[in-house]
CSV table of C-alpha atoms in Angstrom, one decimal:
chain,number,residue,atom,x,y,z
J,25,MET,CA,-59.0,-65.7,-47.3
J,26,TYR,CA,-57.4,-68.9,-48.5
J,27,VAL,CA,-58.8,-70.0,-51.9
J,28,ILE,CA,-58.5,-73.2,-54.1
J,29,LEU,CA,-59.9,-72.9,-57.6
J,30,ILE,CA,-60.4,-75.7,-60.0
J,31,TYR,CA,-61.8,-75.1,-63.5
J,32,ASP,CA,-63.2,-77.4,-66.1
J,33,VAL,CA,-63.9,-75.4,-69.2
J,34,ALA,CA,-64.1,-76.0,-73.0
J,35,GLU,CA,-60.7,-75.9,-74.6
J,36,LYS,CA,-61.4,-72.7,-76.5
J,37,ARG,CA,-61.8,-70.9,-73.2
J,38,VAL,CA,-58.8,-72.4,-71.4
J,39,GLY,CA,-56.3,-69.7,-72.4
J,40,LYS,CA,-58.6,-66.9,-71.1
J,41,MET,CA,-59.4,-68.7,-67.9
J,42,LEU,CA,-55.8,-69.4,-67.2
J,43,LYS,CA,-54.8,-65.8,-67.8
J,44,GLN,CA,-57.7,-64.5,-65.6
J,45,CYS,CA,-57.0,-66.8,-62.7
J,46,ARG,CA,-53.2,-66.1,-62.8
J,47,GLN,CA,-54.0,-62.4,-62.2
J,48,TYR,CA,-55.4,-63.4,-58.8
J,49,LEU,CA,-54.0,-66.8,-57.8
J,50,CYS,CA,-51.0,-69.0,-58.0
J,51,TRP,CA,-51.1,-71.7,-60.6
J,52,ILE,CA,-50.4,-75.1,-59.1
J,53,GLN,CA,-51.0,-77.5,-61.8
J,54,ASN,CA,-53.1,-77.8,-65.0
J,55,SER,CA,-56.5,-76.4,-64.0
J,56,VAL,CA,-55.8,-75.9,-60.3
J,57,PHE,CA,-55.0,-72.6,-58.6
J,58,GLU,CA,-54.4,-71.6,-55.0
J,59,GLY,CA,-53.8,-68.4,-53.1
J,60,GLU,CA,-54.8,-65.7,-50.6
J,61,LEU,CA,-57.5,-63.2,-51.7
J,62,SER,CA,-59.6,-60.6,-50.0
J,63,GLU,CA,-63.4,-61.1,-50.1
J,64,VAL,CA,-63.6,-58.2,-52.6
J,65,LYS,CA,-60.9,-59.6,-54.9
J,66,LEU,CA,-62.6,-63.0,-54.7
J,67,ARG,CA,-66.0,-61.5,-55.7
J,68,GLU,CA,-64.2,-59.6,-58.5
J,69,LEU,CA,-62.6,-62.9,-59.8
J,70,GLN,CA,-66.0,-64.7,-59.6
J,71,HIS,CA,-67.7,-62.0,-61.5
J,72,LYS,CA,-65.0,-62.1,-64.3
J,73,ILE,CA,-65.2,-65.9,-64.4
J,74,GLU,CA,-69.0,-65.7,-64.7
J,75,ASN,CA,-68.7,-63.4,-67.7
J,76,LEU,CA,-66.1,-65.7,-69.3
J,77,ILE,CA,-67.6,-69.2,-69.0
J,78,ASP,CA,-70.4,-70.8,-70.8
J,79,LYS,CA,-72.7,-71.8,-67.9
J,80,LYS,CA,-74.1,-74.8,-69.7
J,81,GLU,CA,-70.7,-76.3,-70.6
J,82,ASP,CA,-68.1,-75.1,-68.1
J,83,SER,CA,-67.8,-75.4,-64.4
J,84,VAL,CA,-65.5,-73.8,-61.8
J,85,ILE,CA,-65.3,-74.9,-58.2
J,86,ILE,CA,-64.0,-72.4,-55.7
J,87,PHE,CA,-63.1,-73.6,-52.2
J,88,SER,CA,-62.5,-70.8,-49.7
J,89,ASN,CA,-61.8,-70.5,-46.0
J,90,LYS,CA,-62.4,-67.2,-44.4
J,91,MET,CA,-60.3,-68.1,-41.4
J,92,GLY,CA,-57.3,-68.3,-43.7
J,93,TYR,CA,-56.4,-71.8,-42.7
J,94,HIS,CA,-54.1,-73.2,-45.4
J,95,MET,CA,-54.1,-76.8,-46.5
J,96,SER,CA,-51.1,-79.1,-46.9
J,97,LYS,CA,-50.5,-80.1,-50.5
J,98,ASP,CA,-49.1,-83.4,-51.8
J,99,ILE,CA,-48.6,-84.1,-55.5
J,100,LEU,CA,-48.5,-87.7,-56.7
J,101,GLY,CA,-47.1,-88.4,-60.1
J,102,LYS,CA,-46.1,-85.7,-62.5
J,103,GLU,CA,-44.9,-82.7,-60.5
J,104,ARG,CA,-46.0,-80.0,-62.9
J,105,MET,CA,-47.7,-79.8,-66.3
J,106,SER,CA,-45.6,-78.6,-69.1
J,107,THR,CA,-46.4,-75.0,-70.0
J,108,ASP,CA,-46.5,-75.9,-73.7
J,109,ASN,CA,-50.3,-75.9,-73.7
J,110,PHE,CA,-50.7,-72.5,-72.2
J,111,LEU,CA,-50.9,-69.1,-73.8
K,4,MET,CA,-58.7,-84.9,-41.6
K,5,TYR,CA,-60.4,-82.8,-44.3
K,6,VAL,CA,-59.2,-83.7,-47.8
K,7,ILE,CA,-59.7,-82.3,-51.3
K,8,LEU,CA,-58.3,-84.5,-54.1
K,9,ILE,CA,-58.0,-83.5,-57.8
K,10,TYR,CA,-56.8,-85.9,-60.4
K,11,ASP,CA,-55.5,-85.4,-63.9
K,12,VAL,CA,-54.9,-88.8,-65.5
K,13,ALA,CA,-54.9,-90.3,-68.9
K,14,GLU,CA,-58.4,-91.2,-70.2
K,15,LYS,CA,-57.8,-95.0,-70.0
K,16,ARG,CA,-57.2,-94.7,-66.2
K,17,VAL,CA,-60.1,-92.4,-65.4
K,18,GLY,CA,-62.5,-95.1,-64.7
K,19,LYS,CA,-60.2,-96.9,-62.2
K,20,MET,CA,-59.3,-93.6,-60.5
K,21,LEU,CA,-62.9,-92.6,-60.1
K,22,LYS,CA,-63.8,-96.0,-58.6
K,23,GLN,CA,-60.8,-95.9,-56.3
K,24,CYS,CA,-61.5,-92.3,-55.1
K,25,ARG,CA,-65.2,-92.9,-54.6
K,26,GLN,CA,-64.4,-95.6,-52.1
K,27,TYR,CA,-62.8,-93.0,-49.8
K,28,LEU,CA,-64.2,-89.6,-50.7
K,29,CYS,CA,-67.3,-87.8,-52.1
K,30,TRP,CA,-67.3,-87.0,-55.7
K,31,ILE,CA,-68.0,-83.3,-56.2
K,32,GLN,CA,-67.5,-82.8,-59.9
K,33,ASN,CA,-65.5,-84.2,-62.7
K,34,SER,CA,-62.1,-85.0,-61.3
K,35,VAL,CA,-62.6,-83.4,-57.9
K,36,PHE,CA,-63.3,-85.2,-54.6
K,37,GLU,CA,-63.8,-84.0,-51.1
K,38,GLY,CA,-64.2,-85.7,-47.7
K,39,GLU,CA,-63.0,-86.6,-44.2
K,40,LEU,CA,-60.4,-89.3,-43.9
K,41,SER,CA,-58.2,-90.6,-41.1
K,42,GLU,CA,-54.4,-90.3,-41.7
K,43,VAL,CA,-54.2,-94.1,-42.1
K,44,LYS,CA,-57.0,-94.1,-44.7
K,45,LEU,CA,-55.4,-91.2,-46.6
K,46,ARG,CA,-52.1,-93.1,-46.7
K,47,GLU,CA,-53.9,-96.2,-47.9
K,48,LEU,CA,-55.6,-94.1,-50.7
K,49,GLN,CA,-52.3,-92.5,-51.7
K,50,HIS,CA,-50.6,-95.9,-51.9
K,51,LYS,CA,-53.4,-97.2,-54.1
K,52,ILE,CA,-53.2,-94.2,-56.3
K,53,GLU,CA,-49.5,-94.5,-56.7
K,54,ASN,CA,-49.9,-98.1,-57.9
K,55,LEU,CA,-52.6,-97.0,-60.3
K,56,ILE,CA,-51.2,-93.9,-62.0
K,57,ASP,CA,-48.4,-93.6,-64.6
K,58,LYS,CA,-46.1,-91.2,-62.8
K,59,LYS,CA,-44.7,-89.7,-66.0
K,60,GLU,CA,-48.2,-88.9,-67.4
K,61,ASP,CA,-50.7,-88.5,-64.6
K,62,SER,CA,-50.8,-86.2,-61.6
K,63,VAL,CA,-52.9,-86.1,-58.5
K,64,ILE,CA,-53.1,-83.2,-56.0
K,65,ILE,CA,-54.2,-83.9,-52.5
K,66,PHE,CA,-54.9,-81.0,-50.2
K,67,SER,CA,-55.4,-81.9,-46.6
K,68,ASN,CA,-56.0,-80.2,-43.3
K,69,LYS,CA,-55.2,-82.0,-40.1
K,70,MET,CA,-57.2,-79.6,-38.0
K,71,GLY,CA,-60.2,-80.7,-39.9
K,72,TYR,CA,-61.2,-77.2,-41.0
K,73,HIS,CA,-63.6,-77.5,-43.9
K,74,MET,CA,-63.7,-75.1,-46.8
K,75,SER,CA,-66.8,-73.4,-48.2
K,76,LYS,CA,-67.5,-74.4,-51.8
K,77,ASP,CA,-69.0,-72.4,-54.6
K,78,ILE,CA,-69.7,-73.8,-58.0
K,79,LEU,CA,-69.9,-71.4,-61.0
K,80,GLY,CA,-71.4,-72.7,-64.2
K,81,LYS,CA,-72.6,-76.2,-64.7
K,82,GLU,CA,-73.6,-77.6,-61.3
K,83,ARG,CA,-72.6,-81.2,-61.9
K,84,MET,CA,-71.1,-83.2,-64.7
K,85,SER,CA,-73.3,-85.8,-66.3
K,86,THR,CA,-72.5,-89.3,-65.1
K,87,ASP,CA,-72.5,-90.5,-68.7
K,88,ASN,CA,-68.8,-90.6,-68.9
K,89,PHE,CA,-68.3,-92.6,-65.7
K,90,LEU,CA,-68.1,-96.3,-65.2
């Protein structure tokens, strides 16, 4: 299914989140990922994220579409974040 | 059409962005908005955002689906940001 994931986590967990999400999805920009995942893989990723985040501090939004309909994407402003901040 | 908007702007422009986006879309969490907009309204919002952001510093991603297919939404961790930071 088609997935868009957006995370908002404390700085100390950004590196781990990024690494984790990159194993499953394509990094679009900053804390936004997109990709195609099976239901099993999505559950696996959700489980890993739940183990990684602090549920009182962090939040992760996962949009998914079982029908696989993709969305068009427009980026206004800076095309892509520099990778300097990433591990 | 169905729209998901994610912004990443310098702190000094967050208040204006939030106010602008709220006039068109539903605020889901932090810098993420979702909603249904006509093509005309979406272009209007894009135009306003382009006038508001610093294109060298900020970036805004707009996902849209003309067919109007909505996406399921799961939130892991903190359900909703506090409104303390918002104008």
